Amino acid sequence: MPILAYLTVFLIGQVQSAPPPIDEMGDIDPGYSAREAVKFVTQRHGQEENGGFPAETGKVERWELFGERFTRETVIENVPGEKETYYVTLMEKNLDRQEVYKTTYLTSENELMLHNRVSE
């Protein structure tokens, strides 16, 4: 009987001391992650226009329209001092005209707000 009680206490201790899950980006207990923020913004903006913006950072989509070359890229930044809040910027470049269009959204879980729109 003491061995059974010891094993029960030991198993409960092992389960409770298991480390929190780690998501694919390496975050512990991520809550609203950067990956989710990018996906949330790109699903709600511009998906019908020539394939939309990439749903992951570091990826550049290239396409042509009426003989002009374009790229689209998604960039994310943490909002300083805010947990699980991000700036997600959708950047479109016209390579032939050397023009850049940036639309930045402020996002936290299930919230999306236009932050800034710039043409360079």
PDB file of C-alpha atoms in Angstrom:
ATOM      1  CA  MET A   1       0.000   0.000   0.000  1.00  0.00           C
ATOM      2  CA  PRO A   2       2.780   2.579   0.757  1.00  0.00           C
ATOM      3  CA  ILE A   3       4.339   1.879  -2.638  1.00  0.00           C
ATOM      4  CA  LEU A   4       1.019   2.592  -4.374  1.00  0.00           C
ATOM      5  CA  ALA A   5       0.636   5.871  -2.479  1.00  0.00           C
ATOM      6  CA  TYR A   6       4.238   6.829  -3.308  1.00  0.00           C
ATOM      7  CA  LEU A   7       3.730   6.082  -7.036  1.00  0.00           C
ATOM      8  CA  THR A   8       0.512   8.124  -7.085  1.00  0.00           C
ATOM      9  CA  VAL A   9       2.185  11.145  -5.475  1.00  0.00           C
ATOM     10  CA  PHE A  10       5.221  10.741  -7.765  1.00  0.00           C
ATOM     11  CA  LEU A  11       3.077  10.637 -10.945  1.00  0.00           C
ATOM     12  CA  ILE A  12       1.014  13.657  -9.896  1.00  0.00           C
ATOM     13  CA  GLY A  13       4.232  15.578  -9.219  1.00  0.00           C
ATOM     14  CA  GLN A  14       5.619  14.678 -12.637  1.00  0.00           C
ATOM     15  CA  VAL A  15       2.483  15.844 -14.443  1.00  0.00           C
ATOM     16  CA  GLN A  16       2.354  19.135 -12.537  1.00  0.00           C
ATOM     17  CA  SER A  17       6.044  19.856 -13.094  1.00  0.00           C
ATOM     18  CA  ALA A  18       5.875  19.384 -16.877  1.00  0.00           C
ATOM     19  CA  PRO A  19       7.079  22.509 -18.690  1.00  0.00           C
ATOM     20  CA  PRO A  20       4.494  24.683 -20.460  1.00  0.00           C
ATOM     21  CA  PRO A  21       3.981  23.948 -24.159  1.00  0.00           C
ATOM     22  CA  ILE A  22       6.289  25.673 -26.633  1.00  0.00           C
ATOM     23  CA  ASP A  23       4.863  26.812 -29.962  1.00  0.00           C
ATOM     24  CA  GLU A  24       6.740  26.457 -33.256  1.00  0.00           C
ATOM     25  CA  MET A  25       8.309  29.918 -32.925  1.00  0.00           C
ATOM     26  CA  GLY A  26       9.856  28.962 -29.574  1.00  0.00           C
ATOM     27  CA  ASP A  27       7.537  31.040 -27.394  1.00  0.00           C
ATOM     28  CA  ILE A  28       6.515  29.632 -24.010  1.00  0.00           C
ATOM     29  CA  ASP A  29       2.773  29.968 -23.408  1.00  0.00           C
ATOM     30  CA  PRO A  30       2.450  32.251 -26.418  1.00  0.00           C
ATOM     31  CA  GLY A  31      -1.092  33.585 -25.995  1.00  0.00           C
ATOM     32  CA  TYR A  32      -1.597  35.707 -29.117  1.00  0.00           C
ATOM     33  CA  SER A  33       1.587  35.041 -31.075  1.00  0.00           C
ATOM     34  CA  ALA A  34       3.273  37.017 -33.840  1.00  0.00           C
ATOM     35  CA  ARG A  35       2.404  34.220 -36.272  1.00  0.00           C
ATOM     36  CA  GLU A  36      -1.292  34.488 -35.363  1.00  0.00           C
ATOM     37  CA  ALA A  37      -1.172  38.284 -35.750  1.00  0.00           C
ATOM     38  CA  VAL A  38       0.259  38.040 -39.279  1.00  0.00           C
ATOM     39  CA  LYS A  39      -2.301  35.441 -40.282  1.00  0.00           C
ATOM     40  CA  PHE A  40      -5.156  37.496 -38.775  1.00  0.00           C
ATOM     41  CA  VAL A  41      -4.182  40.661 -40.675  1.00  0.00           C
ATOM     42  CA  THR A  42      -3.401  39.024 -44.031  1.00  0.00           C
ATOM     43  CA  GLN A  43      -6.681  37.095 -44.045  1.00  0.00           C
ATOM     44  CA  ARG A  44      -8.604  40.339 -43.644  1.00  0.00           C
ATOM     45  CA  HIS A  45      -6.718  42.509 -46.103  1.00  0.00           C
ATOM     46  CA  GLY A  46      -6.117  42.157 -49.816  1.00  0.00           C
ATOM     47  CA  GLN A  47      -6.460  38.413 -50.333  1.00  0.00           C
ATOM     48  CA  GLU A  48      -8.546  38.822 -53.470  1.00  0.00           C
ATOM     49  CA  GLU A  49      -6.039  41.130 -55.196  1.00  0.00           C
ATOM     50  CA  ASN A  50      -3.440  39.141 -57.154  1.00  0.00           C
ATOM     51  CA  GLY A  51      -3.038  36.533 -54.436  1.00  0.00           C
ATOM     52  CA  GLY A  52      -2.823  38.886 -51.476  1.00  0.00           C
ATOM     53  CA  PHE A  53      -0.024  39.432 -48.991  1.00  0.00           C
ATOM     54  CA  PRO A  54       2.129  36.604 -47.616  1.00  0.00           C
ATOM     55  CA  ALA A  55       0.726  35.049 -44.444  1.00  0.00           C
ATOM     56  CA  GLU A  56       4.254  34.736 -43.068  1.00  0.00           C
ATOM     57  CA  THR A  57       7.090  37.176 -42.554  1.00  0.00           C
ATOM     58  CA  GLY A  58      10.299  36.934 -44.539  1.00  0.00           C
ATOM     59  CA  LYS A  59       8.452  35.802 -47.656  1.00  0.00           C
ATOM     60  CA  VAL A  60       8.151  38.059 -50.712  1.00  0.00           C
ATOM     61  CA  GLU A  61       5.432  37.499 -53.312  1.00  0.00           C
ATOM     62  CA  ARG A  62       6.278  38.651 -56.837  1.00  0.00           C
ATOM     63  CA  TRP A  63       3.791  39.318 -59.637  1.00  0.00           C
ATOM     64  CA  GLU A  64       3.185  41.387 -62.772  1.00  0.00           C
ATOM     65  CA  LEU A  65       0.267  43.537 -63.822  1.00  0.00           C
ATOM     66  CA  PHE A  66       0.061  45.316 -67.175  1.00  0.00           C
ATOM     67  CA  GLY A  67       3.794  44.801 -67.716  1.00  0.00           C
ATOM     68  CA  GLU A  68       4.859  46.297 -64.371  1.00  0.00           C
ATOM     69  CA  ARG A  69       6.605  44.244 -61.687  1.00  0.00           C
ATOM     70  CA  PHE A  70       5.450  44.251 -58.057  1.00  0.00           C
ATOM     71  CA  THR A  71       6.400  42.613 -54.773  1.00  0.00           C
ATOM     72  CA  ARG A  72       4.400  42.173 -51.590  1.00  0.00           C
ATOM     73  CA  GLU A  73       5.818  41.534 -48.166  1.00  0.00           C
ATOM     74  CA  THR A  74       4.453  41.292 -44.625  1.00  0.00           C
ATOM     75  CA  VAL A  75       6.501  42.733 -41.735  1.00  0.00           C
ATOM     76  CA  ILE A  76       5.730  42.492 -38.009  1.00  0.00           C
ATOM     77  CA  GLU A  77       6.971  44.418 -34.975  1.00  0.00           C
ATOM     78  CA  ASN A  78       6.141  44.159 -31.271  1.00  0.00           C
ATOM     79  CA  VAL A  79       4.469  47.203 -29.800  1.00  0.00           C
ATOM     80  CA  PRO A  80       6.911  48.462 -27.135  1.00  0.00           C
ATOM     81  CA  GLY A  81       5.598  47.913 -23.629  1.00  0.00           C
ATOM     82  CA  GLU A  82       2.551  45.936 -24.801  1.00  0.00           C
ATOM     83  CA  LYS A  83       2.250  42.181 -24.451  1.00  0.00           C
ATOM     84  CA  GLU A  84       0.676  40.272 -27.362  1.00  0.00           C
ATOM     85  CA  THR A  85       0.157  43.476 -29.376  1.00  0.00           C
ATOM     86  CA  TYR A  86       1.806  43.963 -32.758  1.00  0.00           C
ATOM     87  CA  TYR A  87       2.232  46.308 -35.685  1.00  0.00           C
ATOM     88  CA  VAL A  88       1.738  44.350 -38.909  1.00  0.00           C
ATOM     89  CA  THR A  89       2.827  46.213 -42.050  1.00  0.00           C
ATOM     90  CA  LEU A  90       1.733  45.146 -45.522  1.00  0.00           C
ATOM     91  CA  MET A  91       4.267  46.496 -48.036  1.00  0.00           C
ATOM     92  CA  GLU A  92       3.730  46.630 -51.780  1.00  0.00           C
ATOM     93  CA  LYS A  93       6.535  47.800 -54.059  1.00  0.00           C
ATOM     94  CA  ASN A  94       6.221  48.786 -57.700  1.00  0.00           C
ATOM     95  CA  LEU A  95       9.701  47.827 -58.913  1.00  0.00           C
ATOM     96  CA  ASP A  96       9.395  49.699 -62.215  1.00  0.00           C
ATOM     97  CA  ARG A  97       8.229  53.026 -60.766  1.00  0.00           C
ATOM     98  CA  GLN A  98      10.258  52.714 -57.539  1.00  0.00           C
ATOM     99  CA  GLU A  99       7.126  53.295 -55.447  1.00  0.00           C
ATOM    100  CA  VAL A 100       6.399  51.756 -52.052  1.00  0.00           C
ATOM    101  CA  TYR A 101       2.986  51.540 -50.386  1.00  0.00           C
ATOM    102  CA  LYS A 102       2.797  50.600 -46.711  1.00  0.00           C
ATOM    103  CA  THR A 103      -0.292  49.939 -44.648  1.00  0.00           C
ATOM    104  CA  THR A 104       0.299  49.282 -40.951  1.00  0.00           C
ATOM    105  CA  TYR A 105      -2.262  47.741 -38.635  1.00  0.00           C
ATOM    106  CA  LEU A 106      -2.241  47.593 -34.852  1.00  0.00           C
ATOM    107  CA  THR A 107      -3.478  44.198 -33.736  1.00  0.00           C
ATOM    108  CA  SER A 108      -4.076  42.257 -30.569  1.00  0.00           C
ATOM    109  CA  GLU A 109      -6.191  39.157 -30.172  1.00  0.00           C
ATOM    110  CA  ASN A 110      -9.355  39.529 -32.287  1.00  0.00           C
ATOM    111  CA  GLU A 111      -8.733  43.270 -32.757  1.00  0.00           C
ATOM    112  CA  LEU A 112      -7.522  45.090 -35.841  1.00  0.00           C
ATOM    113  CA  MET A 113      -7.124  48.828 -36.277  1.00  0.00           C
ATOM    114  CA  LEU A 114      -5.583  50.832 -39.113  1.00  0.00           C
ATOM    115  CA  HIS A 115      -2.497  52.527 -37.674  1.00  0.00           C
ATOM    116  CA  ASN A 116      -0.809  54.183 -40.645  1.00  0.00           C
ATOM    117  CA  ARG A 117      -0.859  54.329 -44.445  1.00  0.00           C
ATOM    118  CA  VAL A 118       2.189  55.708 -46.318  1.00  0.00           C
ATOM    119  CA  SER A 119       3.251  56.067 -49.966  1.00  0.00           C
ATOM    120  CA  GLU A 120       6.934  56.621 -50.687  1.00  0.00           C
TER     121      GLU A 120
END
